[in-house]
GROMACS .gro file of N, CA, C and O in nm:
model
  336
    1UNK      N    1   0.084  -0.117  -0.001
    1UNK     CA    2   0.001   0.000   0.001
    1UNK      C    3   0.089   0.124   0.000
    1UNK      O    4   0.183   0.133   0.075
    2UNK      N    5   0.057   0.217  -0.084
    2UNK     CA    6   0.131   0.341  -0.096
    2UNK      C    7   0.101   0.431   0.024
    2UNK      O    8  -0.012   0.442   0.066
    3UNK      N    9   0.206   0.494   0.077
    3UNK     CA   10   0.183   0.592   0.184
    3UNK      C   11   0.185   0.731   0.122
    3UNK      O   12   0.241   0.753   0.015
    4UNK      N   13   0.125   0.823   0.190
    4UNK     CA   14   0.122   0.961   0.145
    4UNK      C   15   0.216   1.039   0.238
    4UNK      O   16   0.226   1.010   0.357
    5UNK      N   17   0.287   1.134   0.184
    5UNK     CA   18   0.385   1.206   0.263
    5UNK      C   19   0.322   1.325   0.336
    5UNK      O   20   0.213   1.371   0.302
    6UNK      N   21   0.396   1.371   0.437
    6UNK     CA   22   0.353   1.493   0.508
    6UNK      C   23   0.331   1.607   0.411
    6UNK      O   24   0.232   1.680   0.420
    7UNK      N   25   0.427   1.626   0.322
    7UNK     CA   26   0.420   1.737   0.227
    7UNK      C   27   0.295   1.730   0.139
    7UNK      O   28   0.232   1.832   0.113
    8UNK      N   29   0.261   1.609   0.095
    8UNK     CA   30   0.141   1.594   0.014
    8UNK      C   31   0.015   1.631   0.093
    8UNK      O   32  -0.077   1.695   0.040
    9UNK      N   33   0.010   1.590   0.219
    9UNK     CA   34  -0.106   1.622   0.301
    9UNK      C   35  -0.116   1.772   0.327
    9UNK      O   36  -0.225   1.829   0.319
   10UNK      N   37  -0.004   1.833   0.358
   10UNK     CA   38  -0.003   1.978   0.383
   10UNK      C   39  -0.047   2.052   0.258
   10UNK      O   40  -0.126   2.146   0.264
   11UNK      N   41   0.004   2.009   0.143
   11UNK     CA   42  -0.034   2.072   0.017
   11UNK      C   43  -0.183   2.057  -0.011
   11UNK      O   44  -0.251   2.149  -0.053
   12UNK      N   45  -0.234   1.938   0.019
   12UNK     CA   46  -0.375   1.909  -0.005
   12UNK      C   47  -0.467   1.991   0.087
   12UNK      O   48  -0.576   2.031   0.049
   13UNK      N   49  -0.422   2.015   0.210
   13UNK     CA   50  -0.506   2.082   0.310
   13UNK      C   51  -0.485   2.232   0.320
   13UNK      O   52  -0.560   2.299   0.390
   14UNK      N   53  -0.384   2.283   0.256
   14UNK     CA   54  -0.361   2.427   0.262
   14UNK      C   55  -0.333   2.476   0.402
   14UNK      O   56  -0.242   2.428   0.468
   15UNK      N   57  -0.415   2.567   0.449
   15UNK     CA   58  -0.392   2.631   0.578
   15UNK      C   59  -0.447   2.555   0.697
   15UNK      O   60  -0.436   2.601   0.810
   16UNK      N   61  -0.507   2.439   0.673
   16UNK     CA   62  -0.561   2.362   0.787
   16UNK      C   63  -0.448   2.319   0.879
   16UNK      O   64  -0.334   2.298   0.836
   17UNK      N   65  -0.481   2.310   1.008
   17UNK     CA   66  -0.382   2.264   1.105
   17UNK      C   67  -0.378   2.111   1.103
   17UNK      O   68  -0.477   2.046   1.129
   18UNK      N   69  -0.261   2.057   1.073
   18UNK     CA   70  -0.244   1.912   1.076
   18UNK      C   71  -0.136   1.879   1.179
   18UNK      O   72  -0.032   1.945   1.184
   19UNK      N   73  -0.162   1.779   1.260
   19UNK     CA   74  -0.065   1.733   1.357
   19UNK      C   75  -0.013   1.597   1.311
   19UNK      O   76  -0.091   1.511   1.270
   20UNK      N   77   0.119   1.580   1.322
   20UNK     CA   78   0.183   1.456   1.279
   20UNK      C   79   0.254   1.392   1.397
   20UNK      O   80   0.299   1.462   1.488
   21UNK      N   81   0.265   1.259   1.393
   21UNK     CA   82   0.341   1.187   1.494
   21UNK      C   83   0.483   1.171   1.442
   21UNK      O   84   0.504   1.111   1.336
   22UNK      N   85   0.579   1.224   1.514
   22UNK     CA   86   0.718   1.215   1.471
   22UNK      C   87   0.765   1.071   1.466
   22UNK      O   88   0.737   0.992   1.555
   23UNK      N   89   0.837   1.039   1.359
   23UNK     CA   90   0.895   0.907   1.345
   23UNK      C   91   0.805   0.803   1.281
   23UNK      O   92   0.845   0.689   1.266
   24UNK      N   93   0.683   0.842   1.242
   24UNK     CA   94   0.589   0.745   1.187
   24UNK      C   95   0.533   0.789   1.052
   24UNK      O   96   0.421   0.752   1.016
   25UNK      N   97   0.613   0.862   0.974
   25UNK     CA   98   0.564   0.906   0.844
   25UNK      C   99   0.530   0.790   0.752
   25UNK      O  100   0.439   0.801   0.668
   26UNK      N  101   0.598   0.678   0.768
   26UNK     CA  102   0.572   0.562   0.684
   26UNK      C  103   0.444   0.490   0.724
   26UNK      O  104   0.404   0.393   0.660
   27UNK      N  105   0.377   0.538   0.826
   27UNK     CA  106   0.253   0.478   0.876
   27UNK      C  107   0.128   0.560   0.840
   27UNK      O  108   0.018   0.524   0.879
   28UNK      N  109   0.149   0.670   0.770
   28UNK     CA  110   0.035   0.757   0.733
   28UNK      C  111  -0.050   0.690   0.627
   28UNK      O  112   0.000   0.641   0.526
   29UNK      N  113  -0.180   0.688   0.652
   29UNK     CA  114  -0.277   0.636   0.553
   29UNK      C  115  -0.334   0.747   0.466
   29UNK      O  116  -0.367   0.725   0.350
   30UNK      N  117  -0.354   0.864   0.525
   30UNK     CA  118  -0.415   0.975   0.452
   30UNK      C  119  -0.485   1.068   0.548
   30UNK      O  120  -0.441   1.087   0.660
   31UNK      N  121  -0.597   1.121   0.504
   31UNK     CA  122  -0.674   1.216   0.584
   31UNK      C  123  -0.808   1.157   0.624
   31UNK      O  124  -0.866   1.077   0.551
   32UNK      N  125  -0.855   1.199   0.738
   32UNK     CA  126  -0.991   1.168   0.784
   32UNK      C  127  -1.049   1.301   0.829
   32UNK      O  128  -0.979   1.397   0.847
   33UNK      N  129  -1.179   1.305   0.844
   33UNK     CA  130  -1.245   1.427   0.893
   33UNK      C  131  -1.319   1.396   1.021
   33UNK      O  132  -1.389   1.295   1.032
   34UNK      N  133  -1.304   1.483   1.118
   34UNK     CA  134  -1.370   1.466   1.246
   34UNK      C  135  -1.517   1.507   1.233
   34UNK      O  136  -1.559   1.561   1.131
   35UNK      N  137  -1.591   1.484   1.339
   35UNK     CA  138  -1.734   1.519   1.337
   35UNK      C  139  -1.757   1.667   1.315
   35UNK      O  140  -1.860   1.708   1.264
   36UNK      N  141  -1.659   1.751   1.351
   36UNK     CA  142  -1.675   1.896   1.331
   36UNK      C  143  -1.615   1.944   1.199
   36UNK      O  144  -1.605   2.061   1.174
   37UNK      N  145  -1.573   1.848   1.114
   37UNK     CA  146  -1.529   1.882   0.980
   37UNK      C  147  -1.380   1.906   0.963
   37UNK      O  148  -1.335   1.930   0.852
   38UNK      N  149  -1.302   1.902   1.069
   38UNK     CA  150  -1.159   1.924   1.059
   38UNK      C  151  -1.090   1.802   0.997
   38UNK      O  152  -1.115   1.691   1.038
   39UNK      N  153  -1.001   1.827   0.901
   39UNK     CA  154  -0.920   1.714   0.853
   39UNK      C  155  -0.814   1.680   0.957
   39UNK      O  156  -0.757   1.770   1.020
   40UNK      N  157  -0.790   1.553   0.977
   40UNK     CA  158  -0.685   1.504   1.066
   40UNK      C  159  -0.608   1.395   0.994
   40UNK      O  160  -0.661   1.329   0.905
   41UNK      N  161  -0.485   1.378   1.035
   41UNK     CA  162  -0.401   1.274   0.976
   41UNK      C  163  -0.445   1.139   1.028
   41UNK      O  164  -0.469   1.123   1.148
   42UNK      N  165  -0.455   1.041   0.939
   42UNK     CA  166  -0.493   0.904   0.977
   42UNK      C  167  -0.370   0.815   0.965
   42UNK      O  168  -0.300   0.818   0.863
   43UNK      N  169  -0.346   0.736   1.071
   43UNK     CA  170  -0.232   0.645   1.075
   43UNK      C  171  -0.279   0.500   1.084
   43UNK      O  172  -0.385   0.473   1.137
   44UNK      N  173  -0.195   0.410   1.035
   44UNK     CA  174  -0.219   0.266   1.044
   44UNK      C  175  -0.157   0.217   1.175
   44UNK      O  176  -0.034   0.218   1.189
   45UNK      N  177  -0.238   0.176   1.269
   45UNK     CA  178  -0.190   0.132   1.399
   45UNK      C  179  -0.100   0.010   1.392
   45UNK      O  180  -0.003  -0.001   1.468
   46UNK      N  181  -0.131  -0.083   1.305
   46UNK     CA  182  -0.046  -0.201   1.291
   46UNK      C  183   0.093  -0.164   1.240
   46UNK      O  184   0.193  -0.217   1.287
   47UNK      N  185   0.097  -0.073   1.145
   47UNK     CA  186   0.227  -0.027   1.093
   47UNK      C  187   0.308   0.043   1.202
   47UNK      O  188   0.430   0.033   1.204
   48UNK      N  189   0.241   0.114   1.291
   48UNK     CA  190   0.311   0.179   1.401
   48UNK      C  191   0.378   0.075   1.489
   48UNK      O  192   0.494   0.089   1.526
   49UNK      N  193   0.305  -0.031   1.523
   49UNK     CA  194   0.362  -0.139   1.606
   49UNK      C  195   0.480  -0.203   1.533
   49UNK      O  196   0.586  -0.226   1.593
   50UNK      N  197   0.465  -0.231   1.404
   50UNK     CA  198   0.575  -0.291   1.328
   50UNK      C  199   0.696  -0.197   1.323
   50UNK      O  200   0.810  -0.242   1.330
   51UNK      N  201   0.670  -0.068   1.312
   51UNK     CA  202   0.777   0.029   1.310
   51UNK      C  203   0.853   0.029   1.443
   51UNK      O  204   0.977   0.037   1.446
   52UNK      N  205   0.781   0.020   1.554
   52UNK     CA  206   0.845   0.011   1.686
   52UNK      C  207   0.928  -0.116   1.696
   52UNK      O  208   1.039  -0.114   1.751
   53UNK      N  209   0.879  -0.225   1.642
   53UNK     CA  210   0.953  -0.351   1.645
   53UNK      C  211   1.080  -0.340   1.559
   53UNK      O  212   1.186  -0.390   1.596
   54UNK      N  213   1.071  -0.270   1.447
   54UNK     CA  214   1.187  -0.250   1.361
   54UNK      C  215   1.294  -0.167   1.429
   54UNK      O  216   1.412  -0.174   1.393
   55UNK      N  217   1.253  -0.089   1.528
   55UNK     CA  218   1.348  -0.005   1.603
   55UNK      C  219   1.406  -0.080   1.723
   55UNK      O  220   1.475  -0.021   1.804
   56UNK      N  221   1.374  -0.210   1.737
   56UNK     CA  222   1.438  -0.290   1.838
   56UNK      C  223   1.349  -0.343   1.951
   56UNK      O  224   1.396  -0.414   2.038
   57UNK      N  225   1.221  -0.309   1.951
   57UNK     CA  226   1.132  -0.358   2.056
   57UNK      C  227   1.081  -0.498   2.021
   57UNK      O  228   1.068  -0.531   1.901
   58UNK      N  229   1.053  -0.577   2.123
   58UNK     CA  230   0.985  -0.704   2.099
   58UNK      C  231   0.840  -0.671   2.066
   58UNK      O  232   0.793  -0.558   2.087
   59UNK      N  233   0.766  -0.771   2.021
   59UNK     CA  234   0.625  -0.747   1.990
   59UNK      C  235   0.548  -0.703   2.114
   59UNK      O  236   0.467  -0.609   2.108
   60UNK      N  237   0.573  -0.767   2.225
   60UNK     CA  238   0.505  -0.729   2.351
   60UNK      C  239   0.541  -0.588   2.394
   60UNK      O  240   0.453  -0.511   2.435
   61UNK      N  241   0.668  -0.554   2.384
   61UNK     CA  242   0.711  -0.418   2.420
   61UNK      C  243   0.648  -0.314   2.328
   61UNK      O  244   0.602  -0.209   2.374
   62UNK      N  245   0.645  -0.345   2.200
   62UNK     CA  246   0.587  -0.254   2.101
   62UNK      C  247   0.438  -0.233   2.127
   62UNK      O  248   0.388  -0.121   2.125
   63UNK      N  249   0.366  -0.341   2.154
   63UNK     CA  250   0.222  -0.332   2.183
   63UNK      C  251   0.197  -0.251   2.309
   63UNK      O  252   0.107  -0.167   2.312
   64UNK      N  253   0.278  -0.274   2.411
   64UNK     CA  254   0.260  -0.200   2.537
   64UNK      C  255   0.291  -0.051   2.517
   64UNK      O  256   0.216   0.034   2.561
   65UNK      N  257   0.402  -0.022   2.450
   65UNK     CA  258   0.437   0.117   2.423
   65UNK      C  259   0.326   0.185   2.342
   65UNK      O  260   0.284   0.296   2.373
   66UNK      N  261   0.280   0.118   2.238
   66UNK     CA  262   0.173   0.171   2.154
   66UNK      C  263   0.047   0.200   2.237
   66UNK      O  264  -0.010   0.308   2.228
   67UNK      N  265   0.008   0.105   2.320
   67UNK     CA  266  -0.113   0.119   2.399
   67UNK      C  267  -0.108   0.236   2.498
   67UNK      O  268  -0.205   0.310   2.511
   68UNK      N  269   0.005   0.251   2.565
   68UNK     CA  270   0.015   0.352   2.669
   68UNK      C  271   0.060   0.489   2.620
   68UNK      O  272   0.022   0.591   2.679
   69UNK      N  273   0.138   0.495   2.515
   69UNK     CA  274   0.199   0.621   2.472
   69UNK      C  275   0.147   0.680   2.343
   69UNK      O  276   0.167   0.798   2.316
   70UNK      N  277   0.079   0.599   2.263
   70UNK     CA  278   0.037   0.648   2.132
   70UNK      C  279  -0.114   0.641   2.117
   70UNK      O  280  -0.180   0.741   2.091
   71UNK      N  281  -0.169   0.523   2.137
   71UNK     CA  282  -0.311   0.500   2.112
   71UNK      C  283  -0.402   0.592   2.195
   71UNK      O  284  -0.505   0.638   2.146
   72UNK      N  285  -0.364   0.619   2.318
   72UNK     CA  286  -0.450   0.696   2.408
   72UNK      C  287  -0.415   0.845   2.413
   72UNK      O  288  -0.471   0.919   2.493
   73UNK      N  289  -0.324   0.888   2.327
   73UNK     CA  290  -0.281   1.029   2.329
   73UNK      C  291  -0.391   1.119   2.273
   73UNK      O  292  -0.458   1.085   2.176
   74UNK      N  293  -0.406   1.234   2.337
   74UNK     CA  294  -0.499   1.336   2.288
   74UNK      C  295  -0.430   1.471   2.302
   74UNK      O  296  -0.386   1.507   2.411
   75UNK      N  297  -0.415   1.540   2.191
   75UNK     CA  298  -0.347   1.670   2.192
   75UNK      C  299  -0.436   1.780   2.133
   75UNK      O  300  -0.387   1.873   2.072
   76UNK      N  301  -0.564   1.767   2.151
   76UNK     CA  302  -0.657   1.867   2.103
   76UNK      C  303  -0.740   1.818   1.984
   76UNK      O  304  -0.731   1.704   1.942
   77UNK      N  305  -0.817   1.910   1.930
   77UNK     CA  306  -0.913   1.873   1.825
   77UNK      C  307  -0.847   1.826   1.694
   77UNK      O  308  -0.915   1.768   1.609
   78UNK      N  309  -0.719   1.849   1.678
   78UNK     CA  310  -0.650   1.805   1.556
   78UNK      C  311  -0.566   1.680   1.581
   78UNK      O  312  -0.481   1.645   1.502
   79UNK      N  313  -0.592   1.609   1.690
   79UNK     CA  314  -0.521   1.485   1.721
   79UNK      C  315  -0.539   1.386   1.605
   79UNK      O  316  -0.652   1.363   1.560
   80UNK      N  317  -0.430   1.329   1.558
   80UNK     CA  318  -0.442   1.227   1.451
   80UNK      C  319  -0.526   1.110   1.498
   80UNK      O  320  -0.533   1.080   1.619
   81UNK      N  321  -0.588   1.041   1.404
   81UNK     CA  322  -0.661   0.920   1.438
   81UNK      C  323  -0.578   0.799   1.397
   81UNK      O  324  -0.491   0.809   1.310
   82UNK      N  325  -0.606   0.688   1.463
   82UNK     CA  326  -0.534   0.565   1.433
   82UNK      C  327  -0.635   0.460   1.395
   82UNK      O  328  -0.733   0.438   1.466
   83UNK      N  329  -0.611   0.397   1.283
   83UNK     CA  330  -0.699   0.291   1.232
   83UNK      C  331  -0.626   0.161   1.250
   83UNK      O  332  -0.511   0.146   1.211
   84UNK      N  333  -0.692   0.066   1.312
   84UNK     CA  334  -0.625  -0.060   1.337
   84UNK      C  335  -0.719  -0.175   1.306
   84UNK      O  336  -0.830  -0.180   1.343
   0.00000   0.00000   0.00000
């Protein structure tokens, strides 16, 4: 599956505020829209776990890190969504 780059998303959205997760550009699926109409970046949750494993974590460590530090993060109305 082809990933879309940060630059492509920024170009597509113009002045909209987009928040990205550092280190996971290869996990971007595209854009989604929230209930209030804001575009947000959509990430593939499985790819995030695989990316953590590629950086040296075991599968259990990657799942735990993902669950506690990524999946439950909220940084405001432009928080990226994760599809898993």
